[in-house]
Amino acid sequence: MDTKLFSSYTVKDVTLKNRIVMAPMCMYSSHNEDGKVENWHLTHYTSRAVGQVGLIIVEATAVTAQGRISPQDLGIWSDDHIEGLQQLTGMMKEHGTRAGIQLAHAGRKAVIEGEIIAPSAVAFNEKMKKPKEMTKEEIKETIEAFKEGAVRAKKAGFEVIEIHAAHGYLINEFLSPLSNLREDEYGGIAENRYRFLREVIDSIQSVWDGPLFVRVSASDYNENGLDVEDYVTFGRWMKEQGIDLIDVSSGALVPARIHAYPGYQVKFAETIKNEADIPTGAVGLITSGLQAEEILQNDRADLIFIARELLRDPYFPKTAAKQLGTEIEPPKQYDRGW
């Protein structure tokens, strides 16, 4: 049976062999707190490449040491990180998987020693540290750090970059009026709140011509926050800037009750895809091949981002193919078993 899930997908000059993407998930495994790749990363990501995932986007990788979500996060703030990341991309590509990386800064959600920074001096909740409001100089330095991260990503052999603008981290904090109380050109009206992301995109594009994705949280789940219609507007601006695809998640900007159910974020991806006329990736409790195929066949998204199901099943593509009554080519070494 011909399936959309196992059809190829081309972005710029990069072709994915199927539409299954491993979503970025923090592994908290840089145990020396130096942000370097360890054996765990090589094992974890390469096994999903052996499992025939089309694109693997490596976890949130910090563009500054201060911007780590935790001290065990991967980093790309130094040239010392390139060698380990290069080994990782080489191992993934050996199995025909495309290698992507998510460039990130945690902002006020950084759980690290010392000072943390954010658009405004407002803590995430009463248990979290209060951040320092960023100066214009710190904004400029952070945009430069994203650019340098893209330069290193290229040297390390990554073929896709995703900018992390979701889940309440720094870029998301600039976008939402709940966390951005600034009164300068980076705060206030939507254009101003978008300015930081706009400048990050421009700076990365000055050194990177490959596929560029952005991950967003399409709802703050708060009546005074942003919802999907705000992200349709942002999506149009991203399209004008040349962004290739928006990876649509939701929540985590402020504490909120979220009613999660199978495919609960797909509607957001569908709305942004249709109303902003830009390709999207759907993510969130997508656990079967049938569910993924339905999303693609009904034009609700262009790529399927799988997170926890790939933690449970590194060979999810094989499982999904079986559910859809189709066959995929196994790794030669596993021919007899598959």
Coordinates of C-alpha atoms in Angstrom, one line a residue:
M1 CA 0.0 0.0 0.0
D2 CA 1.3 3.5 -0.9
T3 CA 1.3 5.6 2.3
K4 CA 2.0 9.3 2.8
L5 CA 3.9 8.6 6.1
F6 CA 6.5 6.6 4.1
S7 CA 6.7 9.0 1.2
S8 CA 9.7 11.2 0.9
Y9 CA 9.7 14.9 1.8
T10 CA 12.1 17.5 0.4
V11 CA 13.0 20.8 2.1
K12 CA 15.4 23.0 0.1
D13 CA 18.1 20.4 -1.0
V14 CA 17.4 17.9 1.8
T15 CA 15.2 14.9 1.2
L16 CA 13.8 12.9 4.1
K17 CA 13.2 9.3 3.2
N18 CA 9.9 9.3 5.2
R19 CA 7.8 11.9 7.2
I20 CA 8.7 10.5 10.6
V21 CA 10.7 13.0 12.7
M22 CA 12.1 12.3 16.1
A23 CA 11.1 15.4 18.1
P24 CA 13.8 17.0 20.3
M25 CA 13.7 15.6 23.9
C26 CA 16.1 16.6 26.7
M27 CA 18.3 13.7 27.7
Y28 CA 20.1 15.4 30.7
S29 CA 23.1 13.3 30.0
S30 CA 26.1 15.6 29.8
H31 CA 27.2 14.5 33.2
N32 CA 30.4 16.6 33.3
E33 CA 28.2 19.7 33.0
D34 CA 30.3 20.7 30.0
G35 CA 27.6 20.3 27.4
K36 CA 29.5 17.6 25.5
V37 CA 28.1 14.6 23.7
E38 CA 28.5 11.4 25.7
N39 CA 28.1 7.7 24.9
W40 CA 24.5 7.8 25.8
H41 CA 23.7 10.4 23.0
L42 CA 25.6 8.2 20.5
T43 CA 23.6 5.1 21.5
H44 CA 20.2 6.8 21.9
Y45 CA 20.1 8.7 18.6
T46 CA 21.9 6.2 16.5
S47 CA 19.4 3.4 17.5
R48 CA 16.5 5.5 16.2
A49 CA 18.5 6.0 12.9
V50 CA 18.9 2.2 12.7
G51 CA 15.1 2.1 13.3
Q52 CA 14.7 4.1 10.1
V53 CA 13.4 7.5 11.3
G54 CA 13.5 10.0 8.5
L55 CA 14.8 13.0 10.4
I56 CA 16.2 13.1 14.0
I57 CA 16.2 16.5 15.7
V58 CA 18.7 16.3 18.5
E59 CA 17.5 17.7 21.9
A60 CA 17.5 21.4 22.9
T61 CA 21.1 22.4 22.6
A62 CA 22.1 25.5 24.5
V63 CA 23.6 28.5 22.6
T64 CA 25.1 29.9 25.8
A65 CA 26.1 28.2 29.1
Q66 CA 23.7 30.5 30.9
G67 CA 20.9 29.4 28.5
R68 CA 20.8 25.7 29.5
I69 CA 17.6 24.2 30.8
S70 CA 19.7 22.1 33.2
P71 CA 23.5 21.8 33.8
Q72 CA 23.3 18.4 32.1
D73 CA 22.1 19.8 28.7
L74 CA 24.0 19.5 25.5
G75 CA 25.7 22.7 24.4
I76 CA 26.9 24.4 21.2
W77 CA 28.3 27.6 22.8
S78 CA 31.9 26.5 22.2
D79 CA 34.0 25.1 19.4
D80 CA 34.9 22.3 21.9
H81 CA 31.4 20.9 21.3
I82 CA 31.8 20.4 17.5
E83 CA 33.8 17.2 17.6
G84 CA 31.3 15.2 19.6
L85 CA 28.4 16.5 17.6
Q86 CA 30.2 15.6 14.4
Q87 CA 30.6 12.0 15.6
L88 CA 26.9 12.0 16.4
T89 CA 25.8 13.3 13.0
G90 CA 28.1 10.9 11.2
M91 CA 26.7 7.9 13.0
M92 CA 23.1 8.9 12.3
K93 CA 23.7 9.6 8.6
E94 CA 25.3 6.2 8.1
H95 CA 21.7 4.8 8.3
G96 CA 20.1 7.2 5.8
T97 CA 18.6 9.4 8.5
R98 CA 18.9 13.2 8.2
A99 CA 20.4 15.0 11.1
G100 CA 18.8 18.1 12.7
I101 CA 19.5 20.1 15.9
Q102 CA 17.4 22.3 18.0
L103 CA 19.1 25.6 19.0
A104 CA 17.8 26.8 22.4
H105 CA 18.1 29.3 25.2
A106 CA 16.1 28.5 28.4
G107 CA 15.6 32.1 29.5
R108 CA 13.8 32.3 32.9
K109 CA 13.3 28.5 32.9
A110 CA 17.1 27.8 33.2
V111 CA 17.7 25.8 36.4
I112 CA 21.4 26.5 36.8
E113 CA 23.8 28.2 39.3
G114 CA 24.1 32.0 39.0
E115 CA 22.1 34.7 37.2
I116 CA 19.5 33.9 34.6
I117 CA 18.0 36.3 32.1
A118 CA 14.7 36.9 30.5
P119 CA 12.7 39.6 28.6
S120 CA 11.3 40.8 31.9
A121 CA 12.1 40.2 35.6
V122 CA 9.2 37.8 36.2
A123 CA 9.7 34.3 37.5
F124 CA 7.9 31.3 36.0
N125 CA 6.4 30.4 39.4
E126 CA 7.1 31.0 43.0
K127 CA 9.5 28.0 43.2
M128 CA 11.7 29.2 40.2
K129 CA 14.4 31.8 40.3
K130 CA 13.6 35.4 39.4
P131 CA 15.4 36.3 36.2
K132 CA 17.2 39.6 35.4
E133 CA 15.6 41.7 32.7
M134 CA 17.9 41.6 29.6
T135 CA 19.6 44.7 28.5
K136 CA 19.8 45.7 24.8
E137 CA 23.4 44.6 24.9
E138 CA 22.4 41.1 26.2
I139 CA 19.7 40.8 23.6
K140 CA 22.4 41.5 20.9
E141 CA 24.8 39.0 22.4
T142 CA 22.1 36.3 22.6
I143 CA 21.1 36.8 19.0
E144 CA 24.8 36.5 18.1
A145 CA 25.0 33.3 20.2
F146 CA 22.2 31.8 18.0
K147 CA 24.2 32.7 14.9
E148 CA 27.4 31.2 16.3
G149 CA 25.4 28.1 17.2
A150 CA 24.3 27.8 13.6
V151 CA 27.9 28.1 12.3
R152 CA 28.9 25.3 14.7
A153 CA 25.9 23.2 13.7
K154 CA 27.0 23.4 10.1
K155 CA 30.6 22.4 10.9
A156 CA 29.2 19.5 12.9
G157 CA 27.3 18.2 9.9
F158 CA 23.7 19.0 10.8
E159 CA 21.4 19.3 7.8
V160 CA 18.4 20.9 9.5
I161 CA 18.2 23.5 12.2
E162 CA 15.2 24.1 14.4
I163 CA 14.9 27.3 16.5
H164 CA 13.3 26.6 19.9
A165 CA 10.6 29.3 20.3
A166 CA 8.3 27.1 22.4
H167 CA 7.6 25.7 25.9
G168 CA 8.2 28.9 27.8
Y169 CA 11.9 29.2 27.0
L170 CA 13.6 32.5 26.0
I171 CA 12.1 33.2 22.5
N172 CA 8.7 32.1 23.7
E173 CA 9.0 34.5 26.6
F174 CA 9.6 37.4 24.2
L175 CA 6.5 36.4 22.1
S176 CA 3.9 36.3 24.9
P177 CA 2.6 39.3 26.8
L178 CA 2.3 37.1 29.9
S179 CA 6.2 37.0 30.2
N180 CA 7.2 40.1 28.1
L181 CA 6.4 43.3 30.0
R182 CA 9.0 45.4 28.2
E183 CA 8.3 49.0 27.1
D184 CA 11.0 49.3 24.5
E185 CA 11.0 48.0 20.9
Y186 CA 11.1 44.4 22.1
G187 CA 7.8 44.6 24.0
G188 CA 4.2 45.8 23.7
I189 CA 2.5 45.2 20.3
A190 CA 2.9 41.9 18.5
E191 CA 5.4 43.2 16.0
N192 CA 7.7 44.2 18.9
R193 CA 7.3 41.0 20.8
Y194 CA 8.1 39.1 17.5
R195 CA 11.2 41.3 17.0
F196 CA 13.6 39.1 19.0
L197 CA 12.6 36.0 17.0
R198 CA 12.8 38.0 13.7
E199 CA 16.4 39.0 14.5
V200 CA 17.4 35.5 15.6
I201 CA 16.0 34.1 12.2
D202 CA 17.8 36.8 10.2
S203 CA 21.1 36.3 12.0
I204 CA 21.0 32.5 11.5
Q205 CA 20.1 32.9 7.9
S206 CA 23.2 35.1 7.4
V207 CA 25.3 32.0 8.0
W208 CA 22.9 29.1 7.2
D209 CA 21.1 28.3 3.9
G210 CA 19.8 24.8 4.8
P211 CA 16.3 23.9 6.0
L212 CA 15.2 26.1 8.9
F213 CA 12.3 25.1 11.2
V214 CA 10.8 26.9 14.2
R215 CA 9.1 25.2 17.1
V216 CA 6.3 27.2 18.7
S217 CA 3.8 26.8 21.5
A218 CA 0.5 27.6 19.7
S219 CA -1.4 28.3 22.9
D220 CA -0.5 29.6 26.4
Y221 CA -3.7 28.0 27.8
N222 CA -4.4 31.3 29.5
E223 CA -7.1 33.8 28.7
N224 CA -4.6 36.7 28.7
G225 CA -2.0 34.9 26.7
L226 CA -1.5 33.9 23.1
D227 CA -3.6 31.4 21.1
V228 CA -3.4 29.8 17.7
E229 CA -4.7 32.9 15.8
D230 CA -1.7 34.9 17.2
Y231 CA 0.5 32.2 15.8
V232 CA -1.1 32.3 12.4
T233 CA 0.1 35.9 12.3
F234 CA 3.5 35.0 13.5
G235 CA 3.5 32.1 11.0
R236 CA 2.8 34.5 8.1
W237 CA 5.8 36.6 9.2
M238 CA 8.0 33.5 9.5
K239 CA 7.0 32.5 6.0
E240 CA 8.0 35.9 4.7
Q241 CA 11.3 35.4 6.4
G242 CA 11.9 32.1 4.6
I243 CA 11.2 29.7 7.4
D244 CA 10.6 26.2 5.9
L245 CA 8.3 24.6 8.5
I246 CA 6.7 25.3 11.8
D247 CA 6.8 22.5 14.4
V248 CA 3.6 23.1 16.4
S249 CA 3.5 22.3 20.0
S250 CA 1.7 24.2 22.9
G251 CA 1.9 25.2 26.5
A252 CA 4.6 25.5 29.2
L253 CA 4.9 29.3 29.1
V254 CA 3.0 29.7 32.4
P255 CA 1.6 27.1 34.8
A256 CA -1.6 25.9 33.3
R257 CA -4.0 22.9 33.2
I258 CA -3.8 21.2 29.8
H259 CA -6.4 18.7 28.7
A260 CA -4.2 16.3 26.8
Y261 CA -5.7 13.5 24.6
P262 CA -4.5 11.7 21.4
G263 CA -3.5 14.2 18.8
Y264 CA -4.5 17.2 21.1
Q265 CA -2.2 19.6 19.3
V266 CA -2.9 18.5 15.7
K267 CA -5.7 21.1 15.3
F268 CA -3.1 23.9 16.0
A269 CA -0.8 22.5 13.3
E270 CA -3.7 22.3 10.8
T271 CA -4.8 25.9 11.5
I272 CA -1.4 27.4 11.1
K273 CA -0.7 25.3 7.9
N274 CA -3.9 26.4 6.3
E275 CA -4.3 30.0 7.5
A276 CA -0.6 31.0 7.3
D277 CA 0.0 28.8 4.2
I278 CA 3.2 27.3 5.6
P279 CA 4.2 23.7 6.1
T280 CA 3.8 22.4 9.6
G281 CA 4.8 19.4 11.8
A282 CA 2.3 17.9 14.1
V283 CA 3.4 16.6 17.6
G284 CA 1.7 15.5 20.8
L285 CA 0.4 12.0 21.8
I286 CA 0.7 10.6 18.2
T287 CA 1.4 7.0 18.9
S288 CA 0.4 4.9 15.9
G289 CA 1.0 4.7 12.1
L290 CA -2.7 4.9 11.5
Q291 CA -3.0 8.1 13.4
A292 CA 0.0 9.6 11.7
E293 CA -1.3 8.6 8.2
E294 CA -4.7 10.2 8.9
I295 CA -3.1 13.5 9.8
L296 CA -1.0 13.5 6.6
Q297 CA -3.8 12.3 4.3
N298 CA -6.2 14.9 5.5
D299 CA -3.6 17.6 5.0
R300 CA -3.5 18.6 8.6
A301 CA 0.3 18.7 8.7
D302 CA 3.3 17.8 6.5
L303 CA 5.6 16.0 8.9
I304 CA 4.8 13.9 12.0
F305 CA 7.0 14.6 15.0
I306 CA 7.2 11.6 17.4
A307 CA 8.5 12.0 20.9
R308 CA 7.7 9.6 23.7
E309 CA 6.5 6.8 21.4
L310 CA 10.1 6.7 20.1
L311 CA 11.4 6.4 23.6
R312 CA 9.2 3.3 24.0
D313 CA 9.9 2.0 20.6
P314 CA 13.1 2.9 18.8
Y315 CA 11.8 1.0 15.8
F316 CA 8.5 2.9 15.5
P317 CA 8.8 3.2 11.7
K318 CA 8.8 -0.6 11.5
T319 CA 5.8 -0.8 13.8
A320 CA 4.0 2.0 11.9
A321 CA 4.6 0.3 8.5
K322 CA 3.2 -3.0 9.8
Q323 CA 0.1 -1.1 11.1
L324 CA -0.4 0.4 7.7
G325 CA 0.2 -2.8 5.8
T326 CA 3.2 -1.6 4.0
E327 CA 6.9 -2.7 4.0
I328 CA 10.0 -0.6 4.6
E329 CA 13.5 -1.5 3.8
P330 CA 15.3 -2.8 6.9
P331 CA 18.9 -2.2 7.8
K332 CA 20.8 -4.9 5.9
Q333 CA 22.1 -6.4 9.2
Y334 CA 18.5 -6.9 10.3
D335 CA 17.1 -8.3 7.1
R336 CA 16.4 -11.8 8.4
G337 CA 14.7 -10.4 11.6
W338 CA 12.5 -7.8 10.0

